Coordinates of C-alpha atoms and ligand atoms in Angstrom, one line a residue:
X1 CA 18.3 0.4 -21.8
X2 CA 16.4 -2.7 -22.0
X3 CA 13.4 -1.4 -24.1
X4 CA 11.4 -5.2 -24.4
X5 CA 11.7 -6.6 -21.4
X6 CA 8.6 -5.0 -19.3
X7 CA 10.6 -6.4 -16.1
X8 CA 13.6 -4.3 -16.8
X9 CA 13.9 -1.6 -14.0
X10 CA 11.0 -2.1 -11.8
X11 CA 10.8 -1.3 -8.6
X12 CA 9.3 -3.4 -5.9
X13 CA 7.6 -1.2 -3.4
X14 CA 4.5 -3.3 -2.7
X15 CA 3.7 -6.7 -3.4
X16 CA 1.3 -5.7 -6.3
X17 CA 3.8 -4.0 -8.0
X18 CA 4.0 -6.9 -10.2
X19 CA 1.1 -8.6 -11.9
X20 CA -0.4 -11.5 -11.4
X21 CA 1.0 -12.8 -14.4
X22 CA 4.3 -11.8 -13.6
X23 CA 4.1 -12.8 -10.0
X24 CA 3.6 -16.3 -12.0
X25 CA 6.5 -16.1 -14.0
X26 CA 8.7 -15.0 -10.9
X27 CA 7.5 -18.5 -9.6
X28 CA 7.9 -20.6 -12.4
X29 CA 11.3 -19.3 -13.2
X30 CA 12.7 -20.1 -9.2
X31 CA 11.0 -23.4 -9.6
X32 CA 13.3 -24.0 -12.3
X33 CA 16.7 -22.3 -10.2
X34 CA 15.7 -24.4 -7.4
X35 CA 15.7 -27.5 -9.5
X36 CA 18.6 -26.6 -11.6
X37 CA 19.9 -26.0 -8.4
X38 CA 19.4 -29.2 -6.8
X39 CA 20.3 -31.3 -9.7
X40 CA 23.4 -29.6 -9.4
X41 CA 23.3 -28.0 -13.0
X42 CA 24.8 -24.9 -14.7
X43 CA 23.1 -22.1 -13.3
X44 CA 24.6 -19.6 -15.3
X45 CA 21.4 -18.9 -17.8
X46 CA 19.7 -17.0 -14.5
X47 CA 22.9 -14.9 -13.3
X48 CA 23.7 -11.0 -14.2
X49 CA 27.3 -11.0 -13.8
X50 CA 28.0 -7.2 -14.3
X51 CA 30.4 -5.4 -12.2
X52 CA 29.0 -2.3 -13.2
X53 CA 25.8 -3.0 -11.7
X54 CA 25.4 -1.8 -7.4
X55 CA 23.1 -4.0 -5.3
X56 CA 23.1 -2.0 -2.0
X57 CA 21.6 -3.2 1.2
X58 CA 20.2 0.0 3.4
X59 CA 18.8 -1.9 6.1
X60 CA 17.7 0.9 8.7
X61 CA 15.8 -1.6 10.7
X62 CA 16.9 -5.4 12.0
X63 CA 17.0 -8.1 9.5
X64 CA 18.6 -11.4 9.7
X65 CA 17.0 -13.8 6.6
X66 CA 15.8 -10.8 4.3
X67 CA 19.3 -9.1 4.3
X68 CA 21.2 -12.2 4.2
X69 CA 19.5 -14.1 1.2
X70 CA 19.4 -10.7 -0.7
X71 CA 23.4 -10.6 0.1
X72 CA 23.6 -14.2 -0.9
X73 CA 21.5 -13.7 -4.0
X74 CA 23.7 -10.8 -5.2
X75 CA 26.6 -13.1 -4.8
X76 CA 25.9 -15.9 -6.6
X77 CA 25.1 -12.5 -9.2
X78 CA 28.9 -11.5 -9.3
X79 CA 27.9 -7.8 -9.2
X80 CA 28.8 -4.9 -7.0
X81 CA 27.7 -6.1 -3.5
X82 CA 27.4 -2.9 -0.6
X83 CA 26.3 -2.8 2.6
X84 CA 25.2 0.2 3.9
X85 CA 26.1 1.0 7.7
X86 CA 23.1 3.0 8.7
X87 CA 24.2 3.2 12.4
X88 CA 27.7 5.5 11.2
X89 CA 26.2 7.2 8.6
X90 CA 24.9 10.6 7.9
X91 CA 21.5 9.4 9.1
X92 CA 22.7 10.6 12.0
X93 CA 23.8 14.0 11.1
X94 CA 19.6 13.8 10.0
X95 CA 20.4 13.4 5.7
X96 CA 17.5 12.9 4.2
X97 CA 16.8 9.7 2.4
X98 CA 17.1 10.8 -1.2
X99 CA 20.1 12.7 -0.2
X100 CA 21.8 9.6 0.3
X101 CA 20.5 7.4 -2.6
X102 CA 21.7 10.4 -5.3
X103 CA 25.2 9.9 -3.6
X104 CA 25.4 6.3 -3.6
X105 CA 23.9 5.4 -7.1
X106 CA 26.9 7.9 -8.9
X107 CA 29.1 5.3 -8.3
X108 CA 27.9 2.7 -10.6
X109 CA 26.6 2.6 -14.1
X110 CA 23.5 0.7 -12.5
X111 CA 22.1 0.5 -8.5
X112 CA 19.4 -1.5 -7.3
X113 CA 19.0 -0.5 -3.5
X114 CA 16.8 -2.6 -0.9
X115 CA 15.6 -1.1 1.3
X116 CA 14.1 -1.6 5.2
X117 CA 13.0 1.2 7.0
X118 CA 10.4 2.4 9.7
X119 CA 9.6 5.2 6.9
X120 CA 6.2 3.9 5.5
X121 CA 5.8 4.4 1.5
X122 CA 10.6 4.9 1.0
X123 CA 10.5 3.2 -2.0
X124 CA 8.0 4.5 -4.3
X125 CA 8.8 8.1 -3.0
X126 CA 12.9 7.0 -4.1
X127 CA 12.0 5.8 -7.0
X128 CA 10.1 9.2 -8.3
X129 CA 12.5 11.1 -6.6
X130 CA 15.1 9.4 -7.6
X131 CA 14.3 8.3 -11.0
X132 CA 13.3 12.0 -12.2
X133 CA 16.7 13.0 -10.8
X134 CA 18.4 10.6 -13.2
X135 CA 16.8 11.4 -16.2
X136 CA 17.8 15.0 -15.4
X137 CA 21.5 13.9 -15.3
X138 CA 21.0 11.4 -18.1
X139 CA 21.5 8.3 -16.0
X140 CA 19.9 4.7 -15.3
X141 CA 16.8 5.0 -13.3
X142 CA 18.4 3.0 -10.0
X143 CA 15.7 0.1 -8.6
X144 CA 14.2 0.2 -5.2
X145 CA 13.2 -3.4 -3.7
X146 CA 11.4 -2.6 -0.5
X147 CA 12.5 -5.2 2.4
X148 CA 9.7 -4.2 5.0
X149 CA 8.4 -0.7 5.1
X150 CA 7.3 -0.5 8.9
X151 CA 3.9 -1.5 9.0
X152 CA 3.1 -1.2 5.9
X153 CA 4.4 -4.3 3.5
X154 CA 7.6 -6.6 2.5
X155 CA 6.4 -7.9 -1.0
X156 CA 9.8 -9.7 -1.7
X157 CA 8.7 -11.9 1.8
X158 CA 5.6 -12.2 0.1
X159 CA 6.4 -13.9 -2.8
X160 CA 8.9 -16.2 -1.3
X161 CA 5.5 -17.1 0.7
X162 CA 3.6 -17.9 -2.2
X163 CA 6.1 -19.4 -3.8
X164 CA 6.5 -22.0 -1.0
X165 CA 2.6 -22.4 -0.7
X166 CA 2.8 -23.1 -4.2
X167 CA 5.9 -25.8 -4.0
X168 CA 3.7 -27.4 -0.7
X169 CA 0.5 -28.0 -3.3
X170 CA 2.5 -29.3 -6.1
X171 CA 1.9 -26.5 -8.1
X172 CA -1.4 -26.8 -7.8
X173 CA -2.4 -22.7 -8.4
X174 CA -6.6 -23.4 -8.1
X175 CA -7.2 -22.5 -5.2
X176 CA -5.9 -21.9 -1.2
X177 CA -7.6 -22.0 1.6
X178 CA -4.9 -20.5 4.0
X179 CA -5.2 -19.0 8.4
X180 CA -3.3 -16.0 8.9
X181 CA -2.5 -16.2 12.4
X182 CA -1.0 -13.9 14.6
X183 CA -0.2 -10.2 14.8
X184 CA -2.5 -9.2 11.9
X185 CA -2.4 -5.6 12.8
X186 CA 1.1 -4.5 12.5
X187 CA 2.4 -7.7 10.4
X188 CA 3.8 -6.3 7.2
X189 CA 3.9 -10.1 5.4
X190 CA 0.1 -10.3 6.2
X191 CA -0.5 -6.8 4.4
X192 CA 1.3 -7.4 1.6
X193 CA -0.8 -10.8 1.4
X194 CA -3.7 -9.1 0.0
X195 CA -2.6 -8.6 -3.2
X196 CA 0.1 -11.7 -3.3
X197 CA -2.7 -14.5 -2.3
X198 CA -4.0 -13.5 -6.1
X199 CA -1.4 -16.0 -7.6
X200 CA -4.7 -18.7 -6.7
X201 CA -7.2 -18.6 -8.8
X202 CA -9.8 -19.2 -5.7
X203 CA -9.0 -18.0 -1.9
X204 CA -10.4 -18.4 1.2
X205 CA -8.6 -16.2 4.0
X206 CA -9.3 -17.2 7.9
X207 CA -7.4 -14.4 9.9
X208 CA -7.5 -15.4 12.9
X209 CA -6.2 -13.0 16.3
X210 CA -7.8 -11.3 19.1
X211 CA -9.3 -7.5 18.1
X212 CA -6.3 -5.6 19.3
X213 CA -3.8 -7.8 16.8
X214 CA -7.0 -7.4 13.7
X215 CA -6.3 -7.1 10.3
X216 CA -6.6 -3.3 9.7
X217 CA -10.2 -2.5 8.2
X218 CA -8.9 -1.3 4.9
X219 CA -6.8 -4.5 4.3
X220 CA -9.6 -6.7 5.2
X221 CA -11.8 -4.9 2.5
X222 CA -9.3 -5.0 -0.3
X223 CA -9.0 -8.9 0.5
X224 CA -13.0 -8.7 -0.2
X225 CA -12.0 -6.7 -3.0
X226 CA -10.1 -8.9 -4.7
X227 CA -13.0 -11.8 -4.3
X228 CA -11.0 -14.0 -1.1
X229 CA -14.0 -15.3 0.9
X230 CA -12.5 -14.0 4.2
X231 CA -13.8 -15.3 7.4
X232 CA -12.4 -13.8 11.4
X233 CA -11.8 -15.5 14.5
X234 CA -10.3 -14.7 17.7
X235 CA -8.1 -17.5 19.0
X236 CA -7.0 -20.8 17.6
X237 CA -9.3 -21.9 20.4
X238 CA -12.4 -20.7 18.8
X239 CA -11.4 -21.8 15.1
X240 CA -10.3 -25.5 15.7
X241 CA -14.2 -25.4 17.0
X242 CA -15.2 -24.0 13.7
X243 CA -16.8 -26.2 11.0
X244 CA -14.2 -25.5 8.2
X245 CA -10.0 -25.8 9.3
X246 CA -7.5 -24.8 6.8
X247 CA -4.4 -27.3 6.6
X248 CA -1.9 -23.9 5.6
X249 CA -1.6 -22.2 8.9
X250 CA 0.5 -18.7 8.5
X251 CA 1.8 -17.4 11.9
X252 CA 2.9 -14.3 12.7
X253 CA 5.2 -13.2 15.9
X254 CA 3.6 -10.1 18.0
X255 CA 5.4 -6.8 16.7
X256 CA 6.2 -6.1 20.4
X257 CA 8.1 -3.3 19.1
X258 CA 5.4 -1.9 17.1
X259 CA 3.0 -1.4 19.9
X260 CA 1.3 0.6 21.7
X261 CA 2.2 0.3 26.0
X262 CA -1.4 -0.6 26.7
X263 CA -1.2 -3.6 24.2
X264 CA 2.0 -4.5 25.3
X265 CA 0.7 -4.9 28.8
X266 CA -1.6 -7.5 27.9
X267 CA 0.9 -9.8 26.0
X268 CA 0.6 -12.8 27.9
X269 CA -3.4 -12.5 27.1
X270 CA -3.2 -12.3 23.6
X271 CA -0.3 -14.0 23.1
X272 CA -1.9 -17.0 24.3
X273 CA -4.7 -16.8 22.0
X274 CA -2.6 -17.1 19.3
X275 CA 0.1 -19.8 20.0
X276 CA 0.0 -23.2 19.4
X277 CA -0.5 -26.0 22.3
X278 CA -0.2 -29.4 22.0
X279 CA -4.0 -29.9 22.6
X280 CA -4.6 -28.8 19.1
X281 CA -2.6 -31.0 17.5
X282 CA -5.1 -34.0 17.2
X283 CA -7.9 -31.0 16.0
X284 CA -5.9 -30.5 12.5
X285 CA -7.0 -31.3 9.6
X286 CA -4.8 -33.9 7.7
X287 CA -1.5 -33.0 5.9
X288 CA -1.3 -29.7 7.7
X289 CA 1.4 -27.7 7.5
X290 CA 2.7 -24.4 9.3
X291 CA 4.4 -21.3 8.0
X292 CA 6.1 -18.6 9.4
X293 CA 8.1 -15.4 8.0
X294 CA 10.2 -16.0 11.3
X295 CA 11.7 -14.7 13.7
X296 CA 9.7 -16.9 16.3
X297 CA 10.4 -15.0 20.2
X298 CA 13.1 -18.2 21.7
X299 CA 11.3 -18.1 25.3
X300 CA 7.4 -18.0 23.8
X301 CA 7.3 -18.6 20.4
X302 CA 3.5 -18.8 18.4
X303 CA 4.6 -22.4 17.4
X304 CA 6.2 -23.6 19.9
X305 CA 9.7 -25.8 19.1
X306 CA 8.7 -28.7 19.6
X307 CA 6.6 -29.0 16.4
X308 CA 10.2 -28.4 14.5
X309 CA 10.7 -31.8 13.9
X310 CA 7.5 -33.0 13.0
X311 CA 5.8 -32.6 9.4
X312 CA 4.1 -29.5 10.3
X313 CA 7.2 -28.2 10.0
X314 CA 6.4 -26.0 6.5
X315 CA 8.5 -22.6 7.8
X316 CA 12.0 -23.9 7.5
X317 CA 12.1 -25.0 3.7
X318 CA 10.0 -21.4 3.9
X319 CA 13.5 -19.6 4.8
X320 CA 15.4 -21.3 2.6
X321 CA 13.3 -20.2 -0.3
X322 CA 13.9 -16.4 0.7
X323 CA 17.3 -17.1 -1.1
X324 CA 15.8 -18.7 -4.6
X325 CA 13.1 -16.2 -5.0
X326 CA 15.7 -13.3 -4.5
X327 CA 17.9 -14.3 -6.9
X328 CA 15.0 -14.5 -9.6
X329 CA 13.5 -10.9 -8.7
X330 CA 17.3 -9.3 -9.1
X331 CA 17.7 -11.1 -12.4
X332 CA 13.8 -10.0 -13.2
X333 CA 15.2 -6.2 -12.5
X334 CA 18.2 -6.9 -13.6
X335 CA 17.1 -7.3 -17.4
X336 CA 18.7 -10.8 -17.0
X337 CA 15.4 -12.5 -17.2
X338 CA 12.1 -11.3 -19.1
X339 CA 12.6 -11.5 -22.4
X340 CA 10.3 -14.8 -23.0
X341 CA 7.8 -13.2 -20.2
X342 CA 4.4 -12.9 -22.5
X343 CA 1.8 -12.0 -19.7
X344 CA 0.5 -8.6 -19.1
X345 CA 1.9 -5.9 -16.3
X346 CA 0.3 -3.8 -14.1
X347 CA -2.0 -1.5 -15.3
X348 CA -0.5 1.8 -15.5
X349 CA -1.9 4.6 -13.7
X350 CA -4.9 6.4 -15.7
X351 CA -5.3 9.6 -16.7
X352 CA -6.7 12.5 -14.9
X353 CA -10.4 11.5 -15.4
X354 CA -12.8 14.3 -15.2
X355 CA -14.7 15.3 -12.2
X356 CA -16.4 18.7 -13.8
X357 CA -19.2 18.2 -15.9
X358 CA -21.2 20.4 -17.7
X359 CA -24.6 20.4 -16.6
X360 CA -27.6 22.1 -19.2
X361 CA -29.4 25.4 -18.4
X362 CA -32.3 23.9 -18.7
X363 CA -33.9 27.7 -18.5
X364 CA -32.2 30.8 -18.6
X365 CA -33.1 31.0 -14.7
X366 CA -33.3 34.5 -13.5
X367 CA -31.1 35.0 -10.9
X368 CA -34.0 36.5 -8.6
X369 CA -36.1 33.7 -9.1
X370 CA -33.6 31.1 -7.7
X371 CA -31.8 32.3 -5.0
X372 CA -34.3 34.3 -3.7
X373 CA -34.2 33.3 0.3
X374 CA -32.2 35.0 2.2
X375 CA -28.8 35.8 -0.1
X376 CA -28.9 38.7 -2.3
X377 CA -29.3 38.4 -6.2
X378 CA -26.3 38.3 -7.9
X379 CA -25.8 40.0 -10.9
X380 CA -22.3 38.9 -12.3
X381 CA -20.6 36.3 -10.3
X382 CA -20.3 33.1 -9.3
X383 CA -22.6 30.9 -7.2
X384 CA -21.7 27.6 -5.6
X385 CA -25.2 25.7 -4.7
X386 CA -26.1 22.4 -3.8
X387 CA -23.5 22.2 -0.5
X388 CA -23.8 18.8 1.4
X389 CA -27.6 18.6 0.3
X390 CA -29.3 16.7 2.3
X391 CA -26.9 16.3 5.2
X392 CA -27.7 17.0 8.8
X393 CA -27.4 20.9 9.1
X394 CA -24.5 21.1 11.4
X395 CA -22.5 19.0 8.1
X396 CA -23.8 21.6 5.7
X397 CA -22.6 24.4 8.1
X398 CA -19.1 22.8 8.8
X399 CA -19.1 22.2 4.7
X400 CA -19.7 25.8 4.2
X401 CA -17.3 27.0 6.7
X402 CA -15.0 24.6 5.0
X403 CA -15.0 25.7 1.2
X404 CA -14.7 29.5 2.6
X405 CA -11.5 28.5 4.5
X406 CA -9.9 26.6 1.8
X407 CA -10.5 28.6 -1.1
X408 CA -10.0 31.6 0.8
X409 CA -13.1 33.4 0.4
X410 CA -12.2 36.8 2.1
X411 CA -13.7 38.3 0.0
X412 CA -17.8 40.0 -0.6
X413 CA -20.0 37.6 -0.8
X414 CA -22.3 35.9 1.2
X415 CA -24.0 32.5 2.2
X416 CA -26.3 30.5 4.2
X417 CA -28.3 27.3 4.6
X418 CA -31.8 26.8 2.8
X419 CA -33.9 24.3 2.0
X420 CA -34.2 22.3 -1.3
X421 CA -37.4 21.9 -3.4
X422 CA -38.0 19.6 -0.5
X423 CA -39.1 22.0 2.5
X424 CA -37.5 19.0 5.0
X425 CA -34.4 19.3 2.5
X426 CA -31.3 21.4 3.3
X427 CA -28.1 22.6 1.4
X428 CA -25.7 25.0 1.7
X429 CA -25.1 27.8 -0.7
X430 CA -21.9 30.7 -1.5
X431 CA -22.9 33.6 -3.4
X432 CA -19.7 35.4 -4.9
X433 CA -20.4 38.6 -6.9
X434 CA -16.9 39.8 -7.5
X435 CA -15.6 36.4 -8.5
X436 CA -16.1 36.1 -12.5
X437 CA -13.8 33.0 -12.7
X438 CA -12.5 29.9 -11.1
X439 CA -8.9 28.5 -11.6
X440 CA -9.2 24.7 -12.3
X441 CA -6.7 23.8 -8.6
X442 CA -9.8 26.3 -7.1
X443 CA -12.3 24.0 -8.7
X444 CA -10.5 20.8 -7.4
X445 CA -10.3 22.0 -4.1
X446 CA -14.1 22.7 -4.4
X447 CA -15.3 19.5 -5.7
X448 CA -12.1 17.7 -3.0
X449 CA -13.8 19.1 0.0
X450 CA -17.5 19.5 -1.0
X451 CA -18.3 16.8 -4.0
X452 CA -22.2 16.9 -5.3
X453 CA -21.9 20.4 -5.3
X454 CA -22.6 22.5 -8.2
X455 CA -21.2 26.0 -9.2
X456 CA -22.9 28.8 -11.2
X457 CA -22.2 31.0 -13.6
X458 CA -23.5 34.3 -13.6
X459 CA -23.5 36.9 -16.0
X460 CA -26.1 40.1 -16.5
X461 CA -28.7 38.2 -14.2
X462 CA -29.0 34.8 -15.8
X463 CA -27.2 30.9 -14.7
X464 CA -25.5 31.2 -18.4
X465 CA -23.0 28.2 -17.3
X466 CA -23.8 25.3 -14.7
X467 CA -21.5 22.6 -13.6
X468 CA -21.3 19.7 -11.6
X469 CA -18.6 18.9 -9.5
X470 CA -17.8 15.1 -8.5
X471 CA -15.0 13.5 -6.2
X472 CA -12.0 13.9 -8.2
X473 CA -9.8 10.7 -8.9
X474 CA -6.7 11.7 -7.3
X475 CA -6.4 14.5 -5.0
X476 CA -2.5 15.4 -4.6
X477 CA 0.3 18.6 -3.8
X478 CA -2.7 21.0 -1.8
X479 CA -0.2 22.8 0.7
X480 CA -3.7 22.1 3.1
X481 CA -3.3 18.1 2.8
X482 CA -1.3 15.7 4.2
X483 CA -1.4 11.7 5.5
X484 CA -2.5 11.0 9.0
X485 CA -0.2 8.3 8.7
X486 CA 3.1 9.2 11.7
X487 CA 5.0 6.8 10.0
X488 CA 4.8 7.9 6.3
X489 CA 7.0 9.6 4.2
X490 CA 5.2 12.3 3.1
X491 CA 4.0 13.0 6.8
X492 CA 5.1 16.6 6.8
X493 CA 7.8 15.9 10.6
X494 CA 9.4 13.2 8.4
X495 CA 11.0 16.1 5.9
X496 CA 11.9 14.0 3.3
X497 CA 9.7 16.5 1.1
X498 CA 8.0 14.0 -0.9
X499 CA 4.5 15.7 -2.2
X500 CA 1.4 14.4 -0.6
X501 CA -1.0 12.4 -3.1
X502 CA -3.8 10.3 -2.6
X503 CA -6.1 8.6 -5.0
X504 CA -9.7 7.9 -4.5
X505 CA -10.7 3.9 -3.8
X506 CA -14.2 2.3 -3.0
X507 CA -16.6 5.9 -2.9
X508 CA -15.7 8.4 -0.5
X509 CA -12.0 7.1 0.7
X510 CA -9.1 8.3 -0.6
X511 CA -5.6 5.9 0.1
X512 CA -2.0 7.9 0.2
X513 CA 0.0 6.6 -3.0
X514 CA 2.8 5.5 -0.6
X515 CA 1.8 4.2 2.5
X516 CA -1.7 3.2 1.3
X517 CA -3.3 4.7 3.9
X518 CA -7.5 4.9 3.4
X519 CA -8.9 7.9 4.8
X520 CA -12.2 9.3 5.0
X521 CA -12.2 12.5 2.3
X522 CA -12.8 14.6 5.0
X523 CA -9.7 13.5 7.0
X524 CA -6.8 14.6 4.2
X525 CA -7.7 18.1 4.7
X526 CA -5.4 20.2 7.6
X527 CA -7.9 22.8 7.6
Ligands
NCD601 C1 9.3 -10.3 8.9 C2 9.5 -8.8 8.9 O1 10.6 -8.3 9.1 O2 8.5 -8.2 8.6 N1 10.5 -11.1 8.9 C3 11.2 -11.3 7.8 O3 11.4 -10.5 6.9 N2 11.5 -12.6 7.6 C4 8.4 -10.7 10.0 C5 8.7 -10.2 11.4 O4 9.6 -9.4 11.7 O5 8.0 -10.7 12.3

């Protein structure tokens, strides 16, 4: 094992699964393949050669260009090339995922599978499932490059993009002002885009479809996020009338197959408001140039064919660059390249930070005094107060209701709704006499489902211990949580038994660690 080279068994599962910095080197080593390549030079500085090492292809969806340059890539590698054939394989006797991947990577010293599926979020759950099942047996940790996860992402067509914006500017890494045109809803490229536009220094993003083919919300605001100016429009129409037209046009086909029948039925509508016409073409800006992750649709295509031999034409050279960049991100796995990489890496995940904190008795309250209205003084116990303060009184109720059903509260106690200092102030309040402690999954749950809230600790009449109970950081393996997602792995009808886990983003949303799904707190619960 490889213990220097930070590349050295990574996986790819989302495009920001490699730093900025070494999204940069990926690019300045293909610019150097593609010009060895060119000048006709020895190559052989940038390939593995290593029969021992397993490049699979499980492509459970169609691919022409991503399976093929990854086949060609592993070639001009002289390893272990496989091809997987989903269609006659024990995916269809229903084997899970990981069930496979422990079968296939036995047979070589190393594997590095790609992978394209429906399944939203396949690669990172592999590559913990995977990787702890290796360790286990003292193997290799196998690789997992993720080749379009439904609708989800496809970093490796991500950097080939930026990689070929990059060649079109001259290297020019400053800034990009770049349209994103298209299917913007269910187009994976386009996600992934949100963390690959960061190779420029400066971005301005116009996305530009009709609301039923928008950007999702929660990519929109991570683009914001990340400090891209990001501007909408819905039709090419309406943005050639706009005061500020990019010359890097990125179109996307509709994902036909992706959508729901009442989109569908309105095809011709909105494919029309995203597909080029030959009454735009003296409304671009000069030097323009189009892009395209292809397939265009033969009989209506977004730019229409005969723009192919004209110097708009950006999307071919685009392809062909599918082939140099692959060949670089196997070597960069591979251990083959790395070694002079000097940039920093993602940051790793942090630690559990701390959502409990201890709050000071200010006075040793007596229990009469404070929770006098209504709920009966408890002597010894435990008393969860502050619930949804200041939310309309049918939240505070449903809050209450909540916390009773999660931790499973059958027991005697009792609670109610009251009013703050503030007499126009409500919260909700749990008085538990019999309970004289709280396990720390209990207190997670608590502060998961009701955060603000504060719990007491009662002992001969007096609050002798107070806390305060925040949103924790990462909320994960609650039997009474799961993604809303259909098409994520961990949705519980997938059964490839990967344990739920979500991490909080941005205040009150927490985003599933594999399909990156943002959902409102109150949304992962079941119950
Ligand atoms: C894209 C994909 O599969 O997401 N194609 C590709 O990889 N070149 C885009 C698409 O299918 O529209």
């Amino acid at each position: 094992m490889n213990t220097v080279n930070p590349l050295y068994g990574r996986s790819l599962a989302v495009a920001g699964d490699l730093s900025v910095d070494e999204q940069r080197y990926l690019y300045r080593k293909t610019r150097e393949l593609k010009e060895n390549w060119r000048k006709n030079r020895n190559l052989e500085s940038f390939r593995i050669r290593d029969p021992e090492l397993a490049v699979y292809l499980m492509f459970l969806e169609n691919s022409t260009r991503t399976k093929e340059s990854f086949r060609n890539a592993a070639c001009f590698h002289d390893v272990k090339l496989n091809v997987f054939d989903a269609s006659s394989s024990s995916f269809t006797k229903s084997e899970s995922l990981v069930d496979t991947v422990k079968m296939l990577f036995g047979y070589s010293r190393r594997s590095i599978f790609i992978m394209r599926t429906k399944m939203e979020g396949v690669c990172r759950a592999l590559d913990e499932q995977v990787g702890e099942y290796a360790e286990r047996i003292g193997m290799e940790k196998p690789v997992f490059i993720n080749g379009g996860d439904g609708r989800h992402e496809h970093p490796t067509q991500e950097y080939l993009d930026e990689f070929t914006f990059l060649e079109h500017r001259n290297w020019d890494d400053s800034h990009l002002h770049v349209a994103l045109i298209g299917d913007l809803h269910h187009g994976r490229t386009v996600h992934s885009k949100t963390e690959g536009l960061k190779a420029f220094h400066s971005v301005k993003v116009d996305l530009i479809a009709p609301e039923e083919m928008a950007l999702p919300e929660s990519y929109k605001s991570r683009m914001q996020e990340n400090g891209f100016e990001v501007v909408e429009w819905g039709s090419i129409d309406e943005y050639l009338d706009g005061p500020d037209v990019s010359d890097t046009w990125y179109f996307t086909r509709l994902q036909l197959e992706r959508m729901g029948d009442e989109i569908r039925e309105r095809e011709t509508e909105l494919r029309k408001a995203v597909t080029f016409r030959k009454s735009h073409l003296d409304r671009l800006p000069e030097g323009a140039r189009f892009f395209h992750p292809l397939p265009r649709h033969r009989e209506k295509p977004v730019i229409p064919s005969f723009l192919d031999s004209t110097p708009l034409n950006g999307w071919d050279e685009q392809s062909v660059n599918g082939y140099f960049t692959r060949i670089i991100e196997l070597a960069m796995v591979a251990g083959k390249l790395g070694d002079d990489f000097n940039g920093s890496s993602p940051v790793p995940e942090s630690k559990e930070a701390s959502f409990v904190s201890e709050v000071p008795v200010t006075r040793k309250t007596h229990v009469e005094d404070r929770f006098k209205v209504g709920i009966k003084p408890v002597e010894n116990g435990i008393v969860i107060d502050h619930i949804a303060k200041g939310q309309p009184l049918e939240e505070i109720w449903n809050r209450v209701e909540k916390i009773r059903r999660i931790l499973n509260l059958n027991v005697r106690s009792s609670h109610g709704v009251f009013h703050t200092n503030n007499p126009a102030e409500f919260k909700g309040i749990i008085s538990l006499p019999d309970k004289q402690e709280i396990s720390p999954t209990e207190l997670k749950k608590l502060a998961a489902v009701s955060p603000g809230c504060s719990l007491n600790i009662i002992a001969e009449s007096s609050v002798i211990k107070k806390f305060r109970l925040d949103m924790p950081p990462k909320i994960y393996n609650f039997a009474e949580i799961s993604c809303k997602n259909p098409e994520c792995v961990t949705y519980p009808e997938a059964y490839q038994h990967v344990t739920n886990y979500f991490f909080r983003t941005g205040g009150e949303t927490f985003t599933c660690r594999y399909c990156g799904k943002r959902h409102a707190y109150g949304d992962i619960w079941d119950i």
